[in-house]
Short mmCIF file of N, CA and C in Angstrom, two decimals:
data_model
loop_
_atom_site.label_atom_id
_atom_site.label_comp_id
_atom_site.label_asym_id
_atom_site.label_seq_id
_atom_site.Cartn_x
_atom_site.Cartn_y
_atom_site.Cartn_z
N MET T 1 0.92 -1.09 -0.09
CA MET T 1 -0.02 0.14 0.23
C MET T 1 1.00 1.34 0.12
N LYS T 2 0.76 1.93 -0.79
CA LYS T 2 1.37 3.42 -1.08
C LYS T 2 0.83 4.52 0.07
N VAL T 3 1.66 4.66 1.07
CA VAL T 3 1.34 5.68 2.21
C VAL T 3 1.45 6.81 1.52
N ARG T 4 0.17 7.77 1.98
CA ARG T 4 0.31 9.12 1.73
C ARG T 4 -0.15 10.05 2.59
N ARG T 5 -1.09 9.52 3.44
CA ARG T 5 -1.27 10.27 4.79
C ARG T 5 -1.33 9.67 6.08
N VAL T 6 -0.69 10.13 6.99
CA VAL T 6 -0.52 9.45 8.34
C VAL T 6 -1.01 10.33 9.40
N ALA T 7 -1.82 9.49 10.41
CA ALA T 7 -2.40 10.60 11.67
C ALA T 7 -1.64 9.85 12.89
N PHE T 8 -1.30 10.70 13.48
CA PHE T 8 -0.72 10.55 14.93
C PHE T 8 -1.60 10.75 15.88
N VAL T 9 -1.90 9.84 16.86
CA VAL T 9 -2.97 10.28 18.09
C VAL T 9 -2.00 9.57 19.24
N SER T 10 -2.06 10.09 20.56
CA SER T 10 -1.62 9.98 21.83
C SER T 10 -1.92 10.71 22.86
N ASP T 11 -1.82 10.19 23.92
CA ASP T 11 -1.97 10.59 25.28
C ASP T 11 -3.56 10.99 25.57
N LEU T 12 -4.27 9.86 25.00
CA LEU T 12 -5.72 10.61 25.50
C LEU T 12 -6.05 10.24 26.88
N HIS T 13 -5.13 9.08 27.66
CA HIS T 13 -5.41 8.84 28.85
C HIS T 13 -6.99 8.38 29.24
N ALA T 14 -7.77 7.68 28.42
CA ALA T 14 -8.94 7.26 28.72
C ALA T 14 -9.00 6.26 29.94
N PRO T 15 -10.06 6.82 30.96
CA PRO T 15 -11.27 7.42 30.43
C PRO T 15 -11.16 9.11 30.99
N TYR T 16 -10.12 9.15 31.18
CA TYR T 16 -10.07 10.77 31.64
C TYR T 16 -9.60 11.78 30.74
N HIS T 17 -10.08 11.21 29.46
CA HIS T 17 -9.59 12.00 28.25
C HIS T 17 -10.78 13.51 28.21
N ASP T 18 -10.47 14.13 27.14
CA ASP T 18 -11.36 15.19 27.05
C ASP T 18 -12.37 14.85 25.94
N PRO T 19 -13.64 14.76 25.94
CA PRO T 19 -14.59 14.22 24.78
C PRO T 19 -14.57 15.18 23.88
N SER T 20 -14.27 16.65 23.97
CA SER T 20 -14.52 17.51 23.24
C SER T 20 -13.09 17.16 22.20
N ALA T 21 -12.02 17.10 22.78
CA ALA T 21 -10.73 16.91 22.05
C ALA T 21 -10.91 15.41 21.09
N VAL T 22 -11.33 14.64 21.68
CA VAL T 22 -11.93 13.45 20.94
C VAL T 22 -12.57 13.55 19.81
N GLU T 23 -13.63 14.30 20.02
CA GLU T 23 -14.82 14.63 18.81
C GLU T 23 -13.99 15.51 17.67
N LEU T 24 -13.05 16.41 17.94
CA LEU T 24 -12.31 17.07 17.18
C LEU T 24 -11.42 16.28 16.61
N THR T 25 -10.70 15.41 17.18
CA THR T 25 -9.73 14.37 16.52
C THR T 25 -10.58 13.51 15.22
N LEU T 26 -11.78 13.01 15.67
CA LEU T 26 -12.56 12.37 14.92
C LEU T 26 -12.80 13.23 13.79
N LYS T 27 -13.07 14.41 13.68
CA LYS T 27 -13.64 15.45 12.66
C LYS T 27 -12.50 15.36 11.76
N ILE T 28 -11.32 15.64 12.29
CA ILE T 28 -9.99 15.62 11.60
C ILE T 28 -9.59 14.55 10.91
N LEU T 29 -9.75 13.17 11.53
CA LEU T 29 -9.54 11.99 10.60
C LEU T 29 -10.71 11.64 9.57
N ARG T 30 -11.79 12.29 9.82
CA ARG T 30 -12.74 12.06 8.63
C ARG T 30 -12.53 12.70 7.25
N ASP T 31 -12.03 13.97 7.98
CA ASP T 31 -11.33 14.80 6.62
C ASP T 31 -10.03 14.44 6.05
N VAL T 32 -9.27 14.07 6.87
CA VAL T 32 -8.00 13.83 6.52
C VAL T 32 -7.98 12.47 5.47
N LYS T 33 -8.75 11.36 6.02
CA LYS T 33 -8.84 10.10 5.59
C LYS T 33 -7.37 9.34 5.60
N PRO T 34 -6.75 9.15 6.94
CA PRO T 34 -5.16 8.75 6.81
C PRO T 34 -5.12 7.22 6.12
N ASP T 35 -3.93 7.07 5.83
CA ASP T 35 -3.50 5.67 5.26
C ASP T 35 -3.26 4.73 6.31
N VAL T 36 -2.74 5.62 7.32
CA VAL T 36 -2.05 4.90 8.44
C VAL T 36 -2.54 5.83 9.78
N LEU T 37 -2.92 5.21 10.56
CA LEU T 37 -3.10 5.90 12.03
C LEU T 37 -2.37 5.21 13.05
N PHE T 38 -1.38 5.87 13.56
CA PHE T 38 -0.64 5.54 14.56
C PHE T 38 -1.16 5.95 16.19
N PHE T 39 -1.37 4.96 17.00
CA PHE T 39 -1.75 5.29 18.02
C PHE T 39 -0.31 5.25 19.11
N GLY T 40 -0.06 6.52 19.65
CA GLY T 40 1.26 6.60 19.98
C GLY T 40 1.39 6.37 21.54
N GLY T 41 0.68 5.76 22.20
CA GLY T 41 0.84 5.54 23.86
C GLY T 41 0.01 6.22 24.42
N ASP T 42 -0.18 5.80 25.73
CA ASP T 42 -0.89 6.45 26.59
C ASP T 42 -2.53 6.78 26.29
N ILE T 43 -2.83 5.68 25.17
CA ILE T 43 -4.32 5.78 25.09
C ILE T 43 -5.16 5.69 26.30
N VAL T 44 -4.83 4.56 27.01
CA VAL T 44 -5.44 4.41 28.43
C VAL T 44 -4.68 4.68 29.36
N ASP T 45 -5.17 5.19 30.43
CA ASP T 45 -4.42 5.82 31.42
C ASP T 45 -3.82 4.74 32.26
N CYS T 46 -4.71 3.47 32.82
CA CYS T 46 -4.29 2.41 33.75
C CYS T 46 -3.95 2.72 35.06
N TYR T 47 -5.05 3.85 35.40
CA TYR T 47 -4.93 4.45 36.81
C TYR T 47 -5.15 3.45 37.79
N ALA T 48 -5.87 2.60 37.47
CA ALA T 48 -6.42 1.46 38.72
C ALA T 48 -5.20 0.47 38.93
N VAL T 49 -4.16 0.55 37.99
CA VAL T 49 -3.02 -0.68 38.32
C VAL T 49 -1.85 0.23 38.40
N SER T 50 -1.76 1.52 38.73
CA SER T 50 -0.93 2.31 38.87
C SER T 50 0.07 2.06 40.06
N ASP T 51 1.31 2.30 39.88
CA ASP T 51 2.14 2.12 41.15
C ASP T 51 1.96 3.39 42.22
N PHE T 52 1.56 4.40 41.57
CA PHE T 52 1.36 5.65 42.44
C PHE T 52 0.28 5.65 43.33
N ASP T 53 0.33 6.46 44.42
CA ASP T 53 -0.79 6.98 45.35
C ASP T 53 -2.03 7.04 44.62
N ARG T 54 -3.19 6.59 44.81
CA ARG T 54 -4.29 7.07 43.90
C ARG T 54 -5.24 7.56 44.70
N ASP T 55 -6.21 8.69 44.14
CA ASP T 55 -7.19 9.36 44.99
C ASP T 55 -8.56 8.46 45.03
N PRO T 56 -8.85 8.18 45.93
CA PRO T 56 -10.07 7.42 46.16
C PRO T 56 -11.25 8.09 45.39
N GLN T 57 -11.28 9.37 45.22
CA GLN T 57 -12.53 9.90 44.64
C GLN T 57 -12.26 9.86 42.93
N ARG T 58 -11.23 9.30 42.69
CA ARG T 58 -10.85 9.18 41.06
C ARG T 58 -10.84 7.74 40.51
N VAL T 59 -11.04 6.96 41.50
CA VAL T 59 -10.60 5.64 41.09
C VAL T 59 -11.97 4.77 40.29
N VAL T 60 -11.30 4.37 39.47
CA VAL T 60 -12.48 3.45 38.36
C VAL T 60 -11.97 2.23 38.31
N ARG T 61 -13.05 1.43 37.72
CA ARG T 61 -12.55 -0.06 37.58
C ARG T 61 -11.68 -0.06 36.34
N PHE T 62 -10.50 -1.00 36.45
CA PHE T 62 -9.65 -1.10 35.34
C PHE T 62 -10.41 -1.47 33.92
N GLN T 63 -11.19 -2.23 34.08
CA GLN T 63 -12.20 -3.01 32.98
C GLN T 63 -13.00 -1.72 32.42
N ASP T 64 -13.45 -0.42 33.22
CA ASP T 64 -14.06 0.50 32.64
C ASP T 64 -12.74 1.33 31.73
N GLU T 65 -11.64 1.14 32.19
CA GLU T 65 -10.82 2.24 31.52
C GLU T 65 -10.44 1.51 30.15
N LEU T 66 -10.20 0.33 30.05
CA LEU T 66 -9.92 -0.43 28.86
C LEU T 66 -11.26 -0.13 27.95
N ASP T 67 -12.49 -0.44 28.40
CA ASP T 67 -13.62 -0.39 27.59
C ASP T 67 -13.70 1.19 27.00
N SER T 68 -13.22 2.19 27.92
CA SER T 68 -13.44 3.55 27.27
C SER T 68 -12.34 3.37 26.08
N ALA T 69 -11.11 3.00 26.31
CA ALA T 69 -10.03 3.13 25.35
C ALA T 69 -10.48 2.21 23.87
N ILE T 70 -11.04 1.15 24.15
CA ILE T 70 -11.06 0.34 23.10
C ILE T 70 -12.37 1.05 22.34
N ALA T 71 -13.41 1.43 22.97
CA ALA T 71 -14.38 2.36 21.96
C ALA T 71 -14.01 3.64 21.46
N ILE T 72 -13.02 4.29 21.98
CA ILE T 72 -12.29 5.41 21.19
C ILE T 72 -11.60 4.91 20.25
N MET T 73 -10.64 4.29 20.26
CA MET T 73 -9.69 3.29 19.40
C MET T 73 -10.42 2.79 17.90
N SER T 74 -11.76 2.25 18.51
CA SER T 74 -12.30 1.50 17.54
C SER T 74 -13.14 2.60 16.49
N GLU T 75 -13.75 3.58 17.04
CA GLU T 75 -14.10 4.34 16.28
C GLU T 75 -12.99 5.20 15.17
N MET T 76 -11.95 5.50 16.02
CA MET T 76 -10.79 6.00 15.27
C MET T 76 -10.31 5.31 13.90
N ARG T 77 -10.16 3.91 14.38
CA ARG T 77 -9.74 3.03 13.49
C ARG T 77 -10.37 2.79 12.12
N GLY T 78 -12.06 3.04 12.50
CA GLY T 78 -12.68 2.80 11.24
C GLY T 78 -12.32 3.91 10.34
N LEU T 79 -11.91 5.05 10.44
CA LEU T 79 -11.49 5.97 9.63
C LEU T 79 -10.14 6.07 8.86
N ALA T 80 -9.40 5.03 9.14
CA ALA T 80 -8.06 4.76 8.42
C ALA T 80 -7.70 3.47 7.79
N LYS T 81 -7.23 3.63 6.84
CA LYS T 81 -6.91 2.29 6.30
C LYS T 81 -6.14 1.16 6.84
N SER T 82 -5.35 1.70 7.96
CA SER T 82 -4.58 0.76 8.51
C SER T 82 -4.11 1.42 9.83
N ALA T 83 -3.70 0.48 10.84
CA ALA T 83 -3.57 1.33 12.32
C ALA T 83 -2.41 0.76 12.74
N LEU T 84 -1.80 1.28 13.47
CA LEU T 84 -0.55 0.66 14.49
C LEU T 84 -0.66 1.39 15.84
N PHE T 85 -0.44 0.44 16.77
CA PHE T 85 -0.10 0.69 18.32
C PHE T 85 1.03 0.71 18.85
N LEU T 86 1.57 1.73 19.55
CA LEU T 86 2.97 1.79 19.89
C LEU T 86 2.49 2.15 21.49
N PRO T 87 2.87 1.13 22.55
CA PRO T 87 2.43 1.44 23.68
C PRO T 87 3.28 2.37 24.39
N GLY T 88 2.70 3.20 25.48
CA GLY T 88 3.55 4.10 26.15
C GLY T 88 3.57 3.65 27.56
N ASN T 89 4.14 4.64 28.16
CA ASN T 89 4.49 4.28 29.71
C ASN T 89 3.09 4.18 30.57
N HIS T 90 2.00 4.58 30.38
CA HIS T 90 0.83 4.30 30.85
C HIS T 90 0.03 2.72 30.60
N GLU T 91 0.71 2.35 29.66
CA GLU T 91 0.30 1.00 29.17
C GLU T 91 1.24 0.18 29.61
N ARG T 92 2.30 0.63 30.24
CA ARG T 92 3.34 -0.35 30.78
C ARG T 92 3.08 -0.44 32.11
N ARG T 93 2.16 0.46 32.56
CA ARG T 93 1.63 0.04 34.00
C ARG T 93 0.95 -1.40 34.42
N TRP T 94 0.09 -1.61 33.33
CA TRP T 94 -0.21 -3.23 33.35
C TRP T 94 0.84 -4.07 33.30
N GLU T 95 1.67 -4.01 32.57
CA GLU T 95 2.84 -5.00 32.64
C GLU T 95 3.64 -5.07 33.57
N ARG T 96 3.84 -3.90 34.32
CA ARG T 96 4.55 -3.78 35.75
C ARG T 96 3.80 -4.44 36.87
N PHE T 97 2.46 -4.17 36.66
CA PHE T 97 1.38 -4.89 37.53
C PHE T 97 1.67 -6.40 37.56
N ILE T 98 1.28 -6.98 36.28
CA ILE T 98 1.45 -8.42 36.05
C ILE T 98 2.88 -8.77 36.66
N HIS T 99 3.98 -8.22 36.34
CA HIS T 99 5.09 -8.66 37.14
C HIS T 99 5.25 -8.58 38.60
N ARG T 100 4.62 -7.76 39.26
CA ARG T 100 4.47 -7.84 40.61
C ARG T 100 3.51 -8.74 41.21
N HIS T 101 2.73 -9.20 40.27
CA HIS T 101 1.47 -10.32 40.54
C HIS T 101 1.75 -11.54 39.54
N PRO T 102 3.03 -12.09 39.51
CA PRO T 102 2.87 -13.24 38.37
C PRO T 102 1.72 -14.34 38.36
N GLU T 103 1.24 -14.57 39.49
CA GLU T 103 0.12 -15.48 39.38
C GLU T 103 -0.80 -15.05 38.39
N LEU T 104 -1.00 -13.97 37.91
CA LEU T 104 -1.98 -13.47 37.12
C LEU T 104 -1.48 -13.41 35.56
N SER T 105 -0.13 -13.81 35.35
CA SER T 105 0.45 -13.78 33.92
C SER T 105 0.01 -15.21 33.05
N SER T 106 -0.49 -15.95 34.04
CA SER T 106 -1.13 -17.34 33.35
C SER T 106 -2.62 -17.28 32.71
N LEU T 107 -3.10 -15.89 33.09
CA LEU T 107 -4.46 -15.69 32.58
C LEU T 107 -4.65 -15.32 31.04
N ARG T 108 -5.76 -15.90 30.36
CA ARG T 108 -5.85 -15.78 29.09
C ARG T 108 -5.86 -14.10 28.83
N ASN T 109 -5.44 -13.71 27.67
CA ASN T 109 -5.58 -12.39 27.31
C ASN T 109 -4.97 -11.45 28.38
N SER T 110 -3.70 -11.88 29.01
CA SER T 110 -3.09 -10.93 29.83
C SER T 110 -2.43 -9.72 29.48
N THR T 111 -2.01 -9.66 28.17
CA THR T 111 -1.02 -8.87 27.60
C THR T 111 -1.80 -7.51 27.49
N MET T 112 -1.56 -6.24 27.34
CA MET T 112 -2.03 -5.02 27.00
C MET T 112 -2.84 -5.39 25.79
N ALA T 113 -2.03 -5.64 24.91
CA ALA T 113 -2.57 -5.74 23.21
C ALA T 113 -3.77 -6.81 23.27
N GLU T 114 -3.69 -7.83 24.29
CA GLU T 114 -4.96 -8.58 24.12
C GLU T 114 -5.97 -7.70 24.79
N GLN T 115 -5.76 -7.09 26.12
CA GLN T 115 -6.63 -6.42 26.89
C GLN T 115 -7.44 -5.33 25.91
N LEU T 116 -6.46 -4.55 25.09
CA LEU T 116 -6.99 -3.57 24.38
C LEU T 116 -7.79 -4.20 22.90
N GLN T 117 -7.69 -5.44 23.05
CA GLN T 117 -8.51 -6.01 21.78
C GLN T 117 -7.69 -5.50 20.43
N LEU T 118 -6.40 -5.14 20.28
CA LEU T 118 -5.95 -4.83 19.24
C LEU T 118 -6.08 -5.41 17.92
N ARG T 119 -5.82 -6.80 17.86
CA ARG T 119 -6.09 -8.09 16.74
C ARG T 119 -7.60 -7.65 16.31
N LYS T 120 -8.48 -7.51 17.27
CA LYS T 120 -10.18 -7.64 16.81
C LYS T 120 -10.08 -6.15 16.22
N LEU T 121 -9.59 -5.44 16.43
CA LEU T 121 -9.74 -4.00 16.02
C LEU T 121 -9.13 -3.63 14.97
N GLY T 122 -8.09 -4.66 14.41
CA GLY T 122 -7.30 -4.70 13.14
C GLY T 122 -6.13 -3.55 13.26
N ILE T 123 -5.61 -3.38 14.37
CA ILE T 123 -4.63 -2.69 15.19
C ILE T 123 -3.40 -3.34 15.17
N GLY T 124 -2.29 -3.09 14.27
CA GLY T 124 -1.09 -3.93 14.64
C GLY T 124 -0.17 -3.23 15.83
N LEU T 125 0.72 -4.04 16.18
CA LEU T 125 1.41 -3.76 17.34
C LEU T 125 2.87 -3.51 17.35
N LEU T 126 3.46 -2.31 17.70
CA LEU T 126 4.72 -2.18 17.40
C LEU T 126 5.37 -2.13 18.72
N THR T 127 6.64 -2.51 19.06
CA THR T 127 7.46 -2.36 19.96
C THR T 127 8.49 -1.30 20.03
N HIS T 128 9.01 -0.72 21.39
CA HIS T 128 10.03 0.16 21.36
C HIS T 128 11.12 -0.34 20.64
N GLY T 129 11.65 0.70 19.93
CA GLY T 129 12.84 0.38 19.19
C GLY T 129 12.59 -0.15 17.79
N GLU T 130 11.50 -0.81 17.60
CA GLU T 130 11.06 -1.18 16.49
C GLU T 130 11.18 0.00 15.01
N ASP T 131 11.75 -0.38 13.87
CA ASP T 131 11.77 0.75 12.93
C ASP T 131 10.34 0.68 12.27
N TYR T 132 9.75 1.57 11.69
CA TYR T 132 8.62 1.37 10.95
C TYR T 132 8.75 2.53 9.72
N LYS T 133 8.96 2.24 8.64
CA LYS T 133 9.36 3.12 7.41
C LYS T 133 7.69 3.75 6.64
N ILE T 134 7.77 4.90 6.73
CA ILE T 134 6.42 5.43 5.99
C ILE T 134 6.85 6.08 4.67
N GLY T 135 6.05 5.54 3.72
CA GLY T 135 6.50 6.20 2.37
C GLY T 135 7.60 5.47 1.70
N ASP T 136 8.26 6.19 0.85
CA ASP T 136 9.64 5.85 0.23
C ASP T 136 10.93 6.18 1.17
#
């Protein structure tokens, strides 16, 4: 596929995202019609599994965080020919949580890519340090 237009979205921090910013992003994606949409990390906040002290007034269920991010990515993904996801430090909170609780690592769908349903959404996964060439 010849790549002509690329869009980059990051730092939504769902479910703490700004709905008006997401709506504006969707409008831009509809206008731009990107060949490739990059999700550049911190799409989901992972507040529920953070190492940091958490405000009891702000706590949400981890599944609600994931569901919010999946809904946003799904809508955005539908506006691009292809999409890629590069996890950020907030997605890595889940990885660190699993390492602190290795008994959970045997669960089906325990990776962040599986939690965010990337395969189902048709979103490829990039790893840090992996090269990706755009165009010629």
